[in-house]
mmCIF file with all atom_site columns, C-alpha atoms in Angstrom:
data_model
loop_
_atom_site.group_PDB
_atom_site.id
_atom_site.type_symbol
_atom_site.label_atom_id
_atom_site.label_alt_id
_atom_site.label_comp_id
_atom_site.label_asym_id
_atom_site.label_entity_id
_atom_site.label_seq_id
_atom_site.pdbx_PDB_ins_code
_atom_site.Cartn_x
_atom_site.Cartn_y
_atom_site.Cartn_z
_atom_site.occupancy
_atom_site.B_iso_or_equiv
_atom_site.pdbx_formal_charge
_atom_site.auth_seq_id
_atom_site.auth_comp_id
_atom_site.auth_asym_id
_atom_site.auth_atom_id
_atom_site.pdbx_PDB_model_num
ATOM 1  C CA . MET A 1 1  ? 11.324 1.689  65.325 1.00 0.00 ? 724 MET A CA 1
ATOM 2  C CA . ALA A 1 2  ? 14.795 3.152  64.407 1.00 0.00 ? 725 ALA A CA 1
ATOM 3  C CA . LYS A 1 3  ? 16.722 0.198  65.349 1.00 0.00 ? 726 LYS A CA 1
ATOM 4  C CA . GLU A 1 4  ? 14.374 -2.038 63.293 1.00 0.00 ? 727 GLU A CA 1
ATOM 5  C CA . ASN A 1 5  ? 15.623 0.159  60.686 1.00 0.00 ? 728 ASN A CA 1
ATOM 6  C CA . VAL A 1 6  ? 18.866 -0.673 61.087 1.00 0.00 ? 729 VAL A CA 1
ATOM 7  C CA . VAL A 1 7  ? 18.072 -4.442 60.681 1.00 0.00 ? 730 VAL A CA 1
ATOM 8  C CA . ARG A 1 8  ? 16.012 -3.813 57.564 1.00 0.00 ? 731 ARG A CA 1
ATOM 9  C CA . LEU A 1 9  ? 18.801 -1.818 56.152 1.00 0.00 ? 732 LEU A CA 1
ATOM 10 C CA . PHE A 1 10 ? 21.291 -5.034 56.801 1.00 0.00 ? 733 PHE A CA 1
ATOM 11 C CA . ARG A 1 11 ? 18.481 -7.030 54.890 1.00 0.00 ? 734 ARG A CA 1
ATOM 12 C CA . LYS A 1 12 ? 18.135 -4.841 52.137 1.00 0.00 ? 735 LYS A CA 1
ATOM 13 C CA . VAL A 1 13 ? 21.792 -4.414 51.099 1.00 0.00 ? 736 VAL A CA 1
ATOM 14 C CA . GLN A 1 14 ? 22.114 -8.360 51.085 1.00 0.00 ? 737 GLN A CA 1
ATOM 15 C CA . ILE A 1 15 ? 19.922 -8.309 47.948 1.00 0.00 ? 738 ILE A CA 1
ATOM 16 C CA . ASP A 1 16 ? 19.954 -4.728 46.719 1.00 0.00 ? 739 ASP A CA 1
ATOM 17 C CA . ALA A 1 17 ? 23.870 -4.318 45.141 1.00 0.00 ? 740 ALA A CA 1
ATOM 18 C CA . ASP A 1 18 ? 22.912 -0.867 44.055 1.00 0.00 ? 741 ASP A CA 1
ATOM 19 C CA . LEU A 1 19 ? 21.690 0.465  47.498 1.00 0.00 ? 742 LEU A CA 1
ATOM 20 C CA . LYS A 1 20 ? 24.984 -1.223 48.828 1.00 0.00 ? 743 LYS A CA 1
ATOM 21 C CA . GLN A 1 21 ? 27.395 0.149  46.779 1.00 0.00 ? 744 GLN A CA 1
ATOM 22 C CA . LYS A 1 22 ? 25.724 3.782  46.879 1.00 0.00 ? 745 LYS A CA 1
ATOM 23 C CA . LEU A 1 23 ? 26.192 3.443  51.250 1.00 0.00 ? 746 LEU A CA 1
ATOM 24 C CA . ASN A 1 24 ? 29.918 2.076  51.008 1.00 0.00 ? 747 ASN A CA 1
ATOM 25 C CA . SER A 1 25 ? 30.762 5.454  48.943 1.00 0.00 ? 748 SER A CA 1
ATOM 26 C CA . ALA A 1 26 ? 29.931 7.345  52.222 1.00 0.00 ? 749 ALA A CA 1
ATOM 27 C CA . PRO A 1 27 ? 33.178 9.142  53.230 1.00 0.00 ? 750 PRO A CA 1
ATOM 28 C CA . ASN A 1 28 ? 32.400 8.334  56.785 1.00 0.00 ? 751 ASN A CA 1
ATOM 29 C CA . LEU A 1 29 ? 29.559 7.285  59.306 1.00 0.00 ? 752 LEU A CA 1
ATOM 30 C CA . GLU A 1 30 ? 27.902 10.384 59.583 1.00 0.00 ? 753 GLU A CA 1
ATOM 31 C CA . LYS A 1 31 ? 27.103 10.585 55.889 1.00 0.00 ? 754 LYS A CA 1
ATOM 32 C CA . PHE A 1 32 ? 26.427 7.028  55.646 1.00 0.00 ? 755 PHE A CA 1
ATOM 33 C CA . VAL A 1 33 ? 23.395 7.390  58.175 1.00 0.00 ? 756 VAL A CA 1
ATOM 34 C CA . GLN A 1 34 ? 22.517 10.696 56.298 1.00 0.00 ? 757 GLN A CA 1
ATOM 35 C CA . MET A 1 35 ? 22.435 8.525  53.122 1.00 0.00 ? 758 MET A CA 1
ATOM 36 C CA . ALA A 1 36 ? 20.038 5.775  54.671 1.00 0.00 ? 759 ALA A CA 1
ATOM 37 C CA . GLN A 1 37 ? 17.969 8.248  55.794 1.00 0.00 ? 760 GLN A CA 1
ATOM 38 C CA . GLU A 1 38 ? 17.400 9.517  52.264 1.00 0.00 ? 761 GLU A CA 1
ATOM 39 C CA . HIS A 1 39 ? 16.712 6.242  51.400 1.00 0.00 ? 762 HIS A CA 1
ATOM 40 C CA . GLY A 1 40 ? 13.950 5.637  54.167 1.00 0.00 ? 763 GLY A CA 1
ATOM 41 C CA . TYR A 1 41 ? 16.047 4.129  56.969 1.00 0.00 ? 764 TYR A CA 1
ATOM 42 C CA . ASP A 1 42 ? 15.475 6.319  59.967 1.00 0.00 ? 765 ASP A CA 1
ATOM 43 C CA . PHE A 1 43 ? 18.356 5.848  62.891 1.00 0.00 ? 766 PHE A CA 1
ATOM 44 C CA . THR A 1 44 ? 20.834 8.219  64.394 1.00 0.00 ? 767 THR A CA 1
ATOM 45 C CA . LEU A 1 45 ? 24.723 7.079  64.918 1.00 0.00 ? 768 LEU A CA 1
ATOM 46 C CA . GLU A 1 46 ? 24.024 6.187  67.866 1.00 0.00 ? 769 GLU A CA 1
ATOM 47 C CA . GLU A 1 47 ? 21.406 3.840  67.355 1.00 0.00 ? 770 GLU A CA 1
ATOM 48 C CA . TRP A 1 48 ? 23.830 2.185  64.397 1.00 0.00 ? 771 TRP A CA 1
ATOM 49 C CA . GLN A 1 49 ? 26.389 2.057  66.538 1.00 0.00 ? 772 GLN A CA 1
ATOM 50 C CA . ASP A 1 50 ? 24.422 0.343  69.172 1.00 0.00 ? 773 ASP A CA 1
ATOM 51 C CA . VAL A 1 51 ? 23.076 -2.174 66.958 1.00 0.00 ? 774 VAL A CA 1
ATOM 52 C CA . THR A 1 52 ? 26.269 -3.048 65.196 1.00 0.00 ? 775 THR A CA 1
ATOM 53 C CA . ARG A 1 53 ? 28.501 -2.474 67.951 1.00 0.00 ? 776 ARG A CA 1
ATOM 54 C CA . PHE A 1 54 ? 30.602 -0.184 66.139 1.00 0.00 ? 777 PHE A CA 1
ATOM 55 C CA . GLN A 1 55 ? 32.461 2.643  67.430 1.00 0.00 ? 778 GLN A CA 1
ATOM 56 C CA . VAL A 1 56 ? 33.731 5.446  64.964 1.00 0.00 ? 779 VAL A CA 1
ATOM 57 C CA . GLU A 1 57 ? 37.153 5.166  66.722 1.00 0.00 ? 780 GLU A CA 1
ATOM 58 C CA . GLU A 1 58 ? 37.130 1.235  66.088 1.00 0.00 ? 781 GLU A CA 1
ATOM 59 C CA . LEU A 1 59 ? 36.287 1.897  62.382 1.00 0.00 ? 782 LEU A CA 1
ATOM 60 C CA . GLN A 1 60 ? 39.354 3.005  60.525 1.00 0.00 ? 783 GLN A CA 1
ATOM 61 C CA . GLY A 1 61 ? 38.618 1.273  57.135 1.00 0.00 ? 784 GLY A CA 1
ATOM 62 C CA . ASN A 1 62 ? 35.851 1.233  54.660 1.00 0.00 ? 785 ASN A CA 1
ATOM 63 C CA . LEU A 1 63 ? 32.259 1.238  55.780 1.00 0.00 ? 786 LEU A CA 1
ATOM 64 C CA . SER A 1 64 ? 32.351 -2.020 53.113 1.00 0.00 ? 787 SER A CA 1
ATOM 65 C CA . GLU A 1 65 ? 34.211 -3.539 56.226 1.00 0.00 ? 788 GLU A CA 1
ATOM 66 C CA . ILE A 1 66 ? 31.435 -3.460 58.382 1.00 0.00 ? 789 ILE A CA 1
ATOM 67 C CA . PRO A 1 67 ? 29.599 -7.064 58.602 1.00 0.00 ? 790 PRO A CA 1
ATOM 68 C CA . GLY A 1 68 ? 26.282 -6.903 56.601 1.00 0.00 ? 791 GLY A CA 1
ATOM 69 C CA . ILE A 1 69 ? 26.682 -4.216 54.751 1.00 0.00 ? 792 ILE A CA 1
#
């Protein structure tokens, strides 16, 4: 179920510019996941990384560089 929430979040930010902007303001992935959870998207950092195939070490830029966000 949690991985489906990652997919739901991807779809939602495509149509909700305000949510996209809020999540892009996260200073790191841990805070991003926390903010997503506060908006009803329940998944862990590990689940996010599994679905998006990103590792924390690979992501040195802004969260807005993640495809779909």
